[in-house]
mmCIF file of C-alpha atoms in Angstrom:
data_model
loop_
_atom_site.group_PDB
_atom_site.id
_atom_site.type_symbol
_atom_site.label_atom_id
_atom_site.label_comp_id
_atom_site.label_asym_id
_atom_site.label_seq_id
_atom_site.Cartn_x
_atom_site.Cartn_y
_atom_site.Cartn_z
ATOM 1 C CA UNK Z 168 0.000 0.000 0.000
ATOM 2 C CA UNK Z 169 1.576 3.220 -0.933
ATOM 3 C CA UNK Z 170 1.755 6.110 2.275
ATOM 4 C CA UNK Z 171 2.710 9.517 1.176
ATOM 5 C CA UNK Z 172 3.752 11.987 3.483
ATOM 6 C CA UNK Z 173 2.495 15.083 2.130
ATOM 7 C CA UNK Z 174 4.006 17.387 4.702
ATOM 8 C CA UNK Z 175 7.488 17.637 6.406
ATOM 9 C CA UNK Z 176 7.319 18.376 9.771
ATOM 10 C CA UNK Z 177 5.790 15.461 12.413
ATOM 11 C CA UNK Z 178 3.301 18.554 13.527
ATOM 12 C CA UNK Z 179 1.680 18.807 9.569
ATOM 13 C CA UNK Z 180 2.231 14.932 9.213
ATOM 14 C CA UNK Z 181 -0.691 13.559 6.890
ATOM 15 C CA UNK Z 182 -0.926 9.398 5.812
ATOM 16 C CA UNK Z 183 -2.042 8.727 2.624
ATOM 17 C CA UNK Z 184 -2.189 11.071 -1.121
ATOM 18 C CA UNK Z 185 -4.185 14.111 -0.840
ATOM 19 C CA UNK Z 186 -7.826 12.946 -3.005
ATOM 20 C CA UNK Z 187 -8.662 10.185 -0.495
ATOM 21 C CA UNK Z 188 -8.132 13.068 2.374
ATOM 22 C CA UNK Z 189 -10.587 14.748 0.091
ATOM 23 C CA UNK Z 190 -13.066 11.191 0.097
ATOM 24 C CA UNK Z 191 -12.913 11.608 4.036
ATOM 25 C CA UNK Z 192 -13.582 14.860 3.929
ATOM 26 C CA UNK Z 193 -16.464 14.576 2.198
ATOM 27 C CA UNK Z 194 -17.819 11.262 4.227
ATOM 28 C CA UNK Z 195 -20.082 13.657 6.320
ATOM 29 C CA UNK Z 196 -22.624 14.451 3.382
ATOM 30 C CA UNK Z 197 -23.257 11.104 4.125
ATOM 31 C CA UNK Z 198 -24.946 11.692 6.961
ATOM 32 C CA UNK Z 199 -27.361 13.684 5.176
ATOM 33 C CA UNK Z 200 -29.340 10.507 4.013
ATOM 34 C CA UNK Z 201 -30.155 9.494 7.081
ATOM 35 C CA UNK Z 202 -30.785 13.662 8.873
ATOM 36 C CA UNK Z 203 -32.747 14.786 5.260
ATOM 37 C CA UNK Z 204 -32.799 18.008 6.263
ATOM 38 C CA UNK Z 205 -35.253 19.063 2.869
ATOM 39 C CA UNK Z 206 -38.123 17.437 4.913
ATOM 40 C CA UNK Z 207 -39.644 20.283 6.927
ATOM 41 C CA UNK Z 208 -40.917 19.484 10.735
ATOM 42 C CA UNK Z 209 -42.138 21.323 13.413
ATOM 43 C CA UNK Z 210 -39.832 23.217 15.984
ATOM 44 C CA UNK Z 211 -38.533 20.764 18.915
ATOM 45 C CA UNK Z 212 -40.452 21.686 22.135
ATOM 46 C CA UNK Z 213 -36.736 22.261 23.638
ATOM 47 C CA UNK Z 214 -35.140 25.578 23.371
ATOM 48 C CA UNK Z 215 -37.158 26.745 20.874
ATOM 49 C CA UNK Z 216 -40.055 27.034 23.394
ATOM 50 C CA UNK Z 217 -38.232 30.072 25.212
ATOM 51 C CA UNK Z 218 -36.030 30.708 22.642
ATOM 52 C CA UNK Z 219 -39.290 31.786 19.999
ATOM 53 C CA UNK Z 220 -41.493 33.889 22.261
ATOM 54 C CA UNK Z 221 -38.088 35.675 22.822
ATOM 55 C CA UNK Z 222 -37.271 36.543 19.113
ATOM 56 C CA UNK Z 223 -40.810 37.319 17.861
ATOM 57 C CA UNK Z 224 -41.107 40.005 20.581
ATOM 58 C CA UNK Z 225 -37.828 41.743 20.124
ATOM 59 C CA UNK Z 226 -37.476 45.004 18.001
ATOM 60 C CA UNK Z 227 -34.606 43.922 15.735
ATOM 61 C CA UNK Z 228 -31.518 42.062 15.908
ATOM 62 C CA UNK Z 229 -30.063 43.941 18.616
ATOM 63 C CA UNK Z 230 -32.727 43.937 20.684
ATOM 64 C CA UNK Z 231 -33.080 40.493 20.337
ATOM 65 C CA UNK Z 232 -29.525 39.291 21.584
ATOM 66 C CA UNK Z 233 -29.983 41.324 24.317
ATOM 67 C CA UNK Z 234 -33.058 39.445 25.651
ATOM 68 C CA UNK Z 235 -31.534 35.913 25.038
ATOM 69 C CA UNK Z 236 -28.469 37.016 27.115
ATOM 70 C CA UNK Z 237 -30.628 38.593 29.723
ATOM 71 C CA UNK Z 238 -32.915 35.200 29.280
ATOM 72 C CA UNK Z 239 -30.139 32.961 30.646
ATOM 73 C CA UNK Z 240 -28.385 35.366 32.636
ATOM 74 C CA UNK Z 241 -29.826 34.152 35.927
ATOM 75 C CA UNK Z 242 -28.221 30.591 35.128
ATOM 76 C CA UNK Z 243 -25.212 32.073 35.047
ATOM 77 C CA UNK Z 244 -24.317 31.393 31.367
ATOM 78 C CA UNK Z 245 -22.913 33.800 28.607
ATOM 79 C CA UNK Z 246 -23.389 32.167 25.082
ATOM 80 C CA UNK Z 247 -22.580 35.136 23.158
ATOM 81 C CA UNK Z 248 -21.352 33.827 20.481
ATOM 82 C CA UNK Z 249 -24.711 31.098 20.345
ATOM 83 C CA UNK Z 250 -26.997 33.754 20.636
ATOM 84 C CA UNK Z 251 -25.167 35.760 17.392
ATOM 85 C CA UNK Z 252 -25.609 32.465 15.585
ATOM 86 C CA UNK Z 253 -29.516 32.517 16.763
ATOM 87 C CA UNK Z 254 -30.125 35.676 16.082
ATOM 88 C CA UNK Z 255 -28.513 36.055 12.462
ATOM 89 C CA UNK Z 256 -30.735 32.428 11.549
ATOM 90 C CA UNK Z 257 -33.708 34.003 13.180
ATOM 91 C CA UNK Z 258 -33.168 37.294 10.535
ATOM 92 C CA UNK Z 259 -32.495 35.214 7.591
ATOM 93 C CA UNK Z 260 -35.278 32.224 7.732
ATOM 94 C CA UNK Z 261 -37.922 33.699 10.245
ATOM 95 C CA UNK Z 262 -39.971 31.115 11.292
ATOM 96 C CA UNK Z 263 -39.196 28.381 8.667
ATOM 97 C CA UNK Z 264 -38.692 25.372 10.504
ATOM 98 C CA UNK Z 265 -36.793 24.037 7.115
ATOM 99 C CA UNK Z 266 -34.332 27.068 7.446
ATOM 100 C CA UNK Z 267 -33.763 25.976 11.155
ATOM 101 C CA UNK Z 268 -33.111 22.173 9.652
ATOM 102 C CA UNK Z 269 -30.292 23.634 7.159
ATOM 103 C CA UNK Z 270 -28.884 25.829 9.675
ATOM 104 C CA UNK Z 271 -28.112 23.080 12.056
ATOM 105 C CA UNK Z 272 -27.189 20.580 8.923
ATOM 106 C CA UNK Z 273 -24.591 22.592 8.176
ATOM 107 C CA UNK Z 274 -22.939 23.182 11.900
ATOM 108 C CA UNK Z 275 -23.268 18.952 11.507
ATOM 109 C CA UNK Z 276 -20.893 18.553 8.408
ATOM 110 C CA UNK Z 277 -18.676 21.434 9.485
ATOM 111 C CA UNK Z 278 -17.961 19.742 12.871
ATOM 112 C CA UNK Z 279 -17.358 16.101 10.692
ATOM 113 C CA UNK Z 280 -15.297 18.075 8.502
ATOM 114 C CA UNK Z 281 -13.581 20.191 11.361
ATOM 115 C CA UNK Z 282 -12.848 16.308 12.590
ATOM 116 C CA UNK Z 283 -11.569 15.042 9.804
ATOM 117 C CA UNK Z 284 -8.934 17.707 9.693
ATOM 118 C CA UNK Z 285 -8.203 17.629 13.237
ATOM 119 C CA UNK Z 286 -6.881 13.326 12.558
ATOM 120 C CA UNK Z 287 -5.054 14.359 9.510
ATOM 121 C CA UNK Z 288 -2.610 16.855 11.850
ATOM 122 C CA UNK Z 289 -2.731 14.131 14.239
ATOM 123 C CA UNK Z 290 -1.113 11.551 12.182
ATOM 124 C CA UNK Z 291 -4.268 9.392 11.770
ATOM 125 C CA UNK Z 292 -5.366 7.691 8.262
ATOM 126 C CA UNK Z 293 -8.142 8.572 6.468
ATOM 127 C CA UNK Z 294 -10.537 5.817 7.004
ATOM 128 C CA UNK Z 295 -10.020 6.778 10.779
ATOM 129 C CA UNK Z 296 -10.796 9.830 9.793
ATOM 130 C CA UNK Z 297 -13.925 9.277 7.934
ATOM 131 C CA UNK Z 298 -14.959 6.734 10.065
ATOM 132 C CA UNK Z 299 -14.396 8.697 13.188
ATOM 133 C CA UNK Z 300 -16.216 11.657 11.448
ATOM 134 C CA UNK Z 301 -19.851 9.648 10.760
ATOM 135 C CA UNK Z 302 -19.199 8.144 14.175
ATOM 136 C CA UNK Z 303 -19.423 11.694 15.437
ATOM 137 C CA UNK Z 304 -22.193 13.569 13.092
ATOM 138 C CA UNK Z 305 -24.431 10.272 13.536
ATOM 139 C CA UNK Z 306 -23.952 8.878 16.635
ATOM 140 C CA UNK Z 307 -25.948 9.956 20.329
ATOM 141 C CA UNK Z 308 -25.692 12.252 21.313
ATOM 142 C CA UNK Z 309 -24.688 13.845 17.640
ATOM 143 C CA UNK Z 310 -27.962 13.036 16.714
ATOM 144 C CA UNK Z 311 -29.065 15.705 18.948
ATOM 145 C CA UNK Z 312 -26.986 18.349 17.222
ATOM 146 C CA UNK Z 313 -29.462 17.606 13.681
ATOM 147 C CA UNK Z 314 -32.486 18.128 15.823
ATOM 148 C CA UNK Z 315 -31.994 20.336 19.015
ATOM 149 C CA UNK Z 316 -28.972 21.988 19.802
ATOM 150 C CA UNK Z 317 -27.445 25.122 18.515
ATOM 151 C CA UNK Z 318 -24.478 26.177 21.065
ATOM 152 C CA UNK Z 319 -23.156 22.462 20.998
ATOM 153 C CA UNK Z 320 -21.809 21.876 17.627
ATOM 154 C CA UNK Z 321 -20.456 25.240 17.413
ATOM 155 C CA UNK Z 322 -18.397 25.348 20.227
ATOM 156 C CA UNK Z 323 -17.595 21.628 18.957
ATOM 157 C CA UNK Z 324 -16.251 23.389 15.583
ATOM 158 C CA UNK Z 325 -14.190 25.864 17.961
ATOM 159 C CA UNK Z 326 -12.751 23.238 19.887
ATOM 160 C CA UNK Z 327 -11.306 21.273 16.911
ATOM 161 C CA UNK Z 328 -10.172 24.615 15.680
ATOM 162 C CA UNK Z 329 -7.736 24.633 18.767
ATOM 163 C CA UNK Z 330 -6.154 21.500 18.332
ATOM 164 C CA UNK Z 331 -5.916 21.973 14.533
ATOM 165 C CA UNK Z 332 -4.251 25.358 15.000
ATOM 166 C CA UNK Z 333 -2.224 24.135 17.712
ATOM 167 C CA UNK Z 334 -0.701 21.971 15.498
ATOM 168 C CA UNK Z 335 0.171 24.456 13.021
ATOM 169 C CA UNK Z 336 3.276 26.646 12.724
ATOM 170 C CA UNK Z 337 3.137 29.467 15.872
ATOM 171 C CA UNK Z 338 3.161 32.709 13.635
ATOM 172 C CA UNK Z 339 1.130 35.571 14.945
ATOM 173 C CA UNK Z 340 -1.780 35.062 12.608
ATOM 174 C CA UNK Z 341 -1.722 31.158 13.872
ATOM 175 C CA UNK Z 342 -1.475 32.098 17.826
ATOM 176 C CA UNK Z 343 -4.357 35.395 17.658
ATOM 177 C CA UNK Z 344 -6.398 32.924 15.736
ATOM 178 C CA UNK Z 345 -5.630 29.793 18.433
ATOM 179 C CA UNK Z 346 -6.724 32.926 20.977
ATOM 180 C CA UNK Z 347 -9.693 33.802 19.286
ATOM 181 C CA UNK Z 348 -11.259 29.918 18.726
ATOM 182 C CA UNK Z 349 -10.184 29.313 22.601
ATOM 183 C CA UNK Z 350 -12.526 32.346 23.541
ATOM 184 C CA UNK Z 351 -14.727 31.685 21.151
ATOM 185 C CA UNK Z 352 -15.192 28.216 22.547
ATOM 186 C CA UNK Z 353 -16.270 29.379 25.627
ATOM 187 C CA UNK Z 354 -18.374 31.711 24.355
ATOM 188 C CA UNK Z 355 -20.414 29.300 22.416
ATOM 189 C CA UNK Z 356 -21.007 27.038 25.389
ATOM 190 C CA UNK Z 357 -18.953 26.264 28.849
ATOM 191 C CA UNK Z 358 -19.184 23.354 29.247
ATOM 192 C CA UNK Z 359 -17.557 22.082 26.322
ATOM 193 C CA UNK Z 360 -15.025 25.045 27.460
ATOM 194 C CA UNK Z 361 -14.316 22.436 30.120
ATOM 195 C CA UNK Z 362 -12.125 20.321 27.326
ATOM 196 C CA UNK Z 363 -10.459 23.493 26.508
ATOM 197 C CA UNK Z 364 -6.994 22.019 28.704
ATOM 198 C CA UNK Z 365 -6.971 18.494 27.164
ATOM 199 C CA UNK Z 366 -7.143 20.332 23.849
ATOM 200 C CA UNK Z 367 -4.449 22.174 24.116
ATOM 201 C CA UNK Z 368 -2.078 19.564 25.423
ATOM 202 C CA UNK Z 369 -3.107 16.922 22.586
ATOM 203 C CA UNK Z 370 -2.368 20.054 19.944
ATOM 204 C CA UNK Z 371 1.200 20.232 22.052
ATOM 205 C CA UNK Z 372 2.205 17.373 22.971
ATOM 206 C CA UNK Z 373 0.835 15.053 20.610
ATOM 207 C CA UNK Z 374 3.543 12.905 18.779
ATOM 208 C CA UNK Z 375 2.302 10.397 16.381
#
């Protein structure tokens, strides 16, 4: 079986030529014939109970975000960045529970695609990869992230973002952006913030 290395240092290290990284990458859409997204239903009883009285009553965007913020302020969270994602889906699709679907579809295949990325700096092959990445997009709780959640995914995204830029070369673009994905994690939801330490020591001290 022929293994190309298609990067030089152990910290860019990827197994295998470049179009079946692409094949892995694209293993996610898969998902998509189980989810089918293009089928509209009715908006889960969860969140979206609050979360719509909330929206229809606000007087624009701004307005908006601040009500979800001052919503769950007396649980002591501070989703910022989840409420910016709810509020800009909320001013392009309204109501449209199909617009909802597509919305969360495509946090779904960015986080399989995020983690297909995320095993190629590792080290890992691409069926690992691919694998690893249906696992994750199809899987419970996963399934939840097609049907309910918003704040999950994203901060999922984020989190792979840390490792994968962990693993890159530490230039100042690479280490505001690390900064920026490790806030932005927390910002999106704190409790996957908790995983923000074992991040950061797989992206530095990982060694394939």
């Amino acid at each position: 079986m022929h293994t190309e290395l298609t990067d030089s240092t152990p910290a860019m290290r990827a197994i295998g030529p470049r179009w079946i990284w692409w094949l892995a990458i694209a293993s996610p859409l898969l998902a998509l014939l189980v989810t089918q997204p293009w089928h509209a239903s009715a908006f889960p009883v969860w969140d979206f109970a609050e979360m719509l009285p909330i929206l229809r009553g606000a007087e624009g965007p701004v307005d908006a975000f601040s009500r979800l913020a001052a919503f769950t302020r007396s649980d002591g969270r501070a989703n910022y960045l989840t409420y910016l994602q709810i509020v800009g889906t909320w001013a392009i699709v309204g109501e449209d529970p199909l617009g909802w679907q597509w919305q969360r579809a495509l946090l779904m295949l960015s986080l399989g695609t995020a983690f297909v990325i995320t095993v190629r700096r590792l080290g890992g092959t691409p069926f690992a990869a691919a694998s690893g990445a249906l696992m994750l997009v199809l899987a419970v709780p996963g399934t939840e992230g097609w049907l309910l959640l918003s704040g999950e995914p994203l901060a999922a995204i984020l989190l792979l973002a840390v490792v994968i830029l962990g693993r890159s070369a530490p230039t100042p673009a690479t280490l505001t952006l690390l900064l920026l994905a490790t806030f932005g994690t927390m910002l999106a939801k704190e409790v996957v913030g908790v995983l923000l330490p074992t991040a950061l020591l797989v992206a530095i001290c990982w060694d394939p």
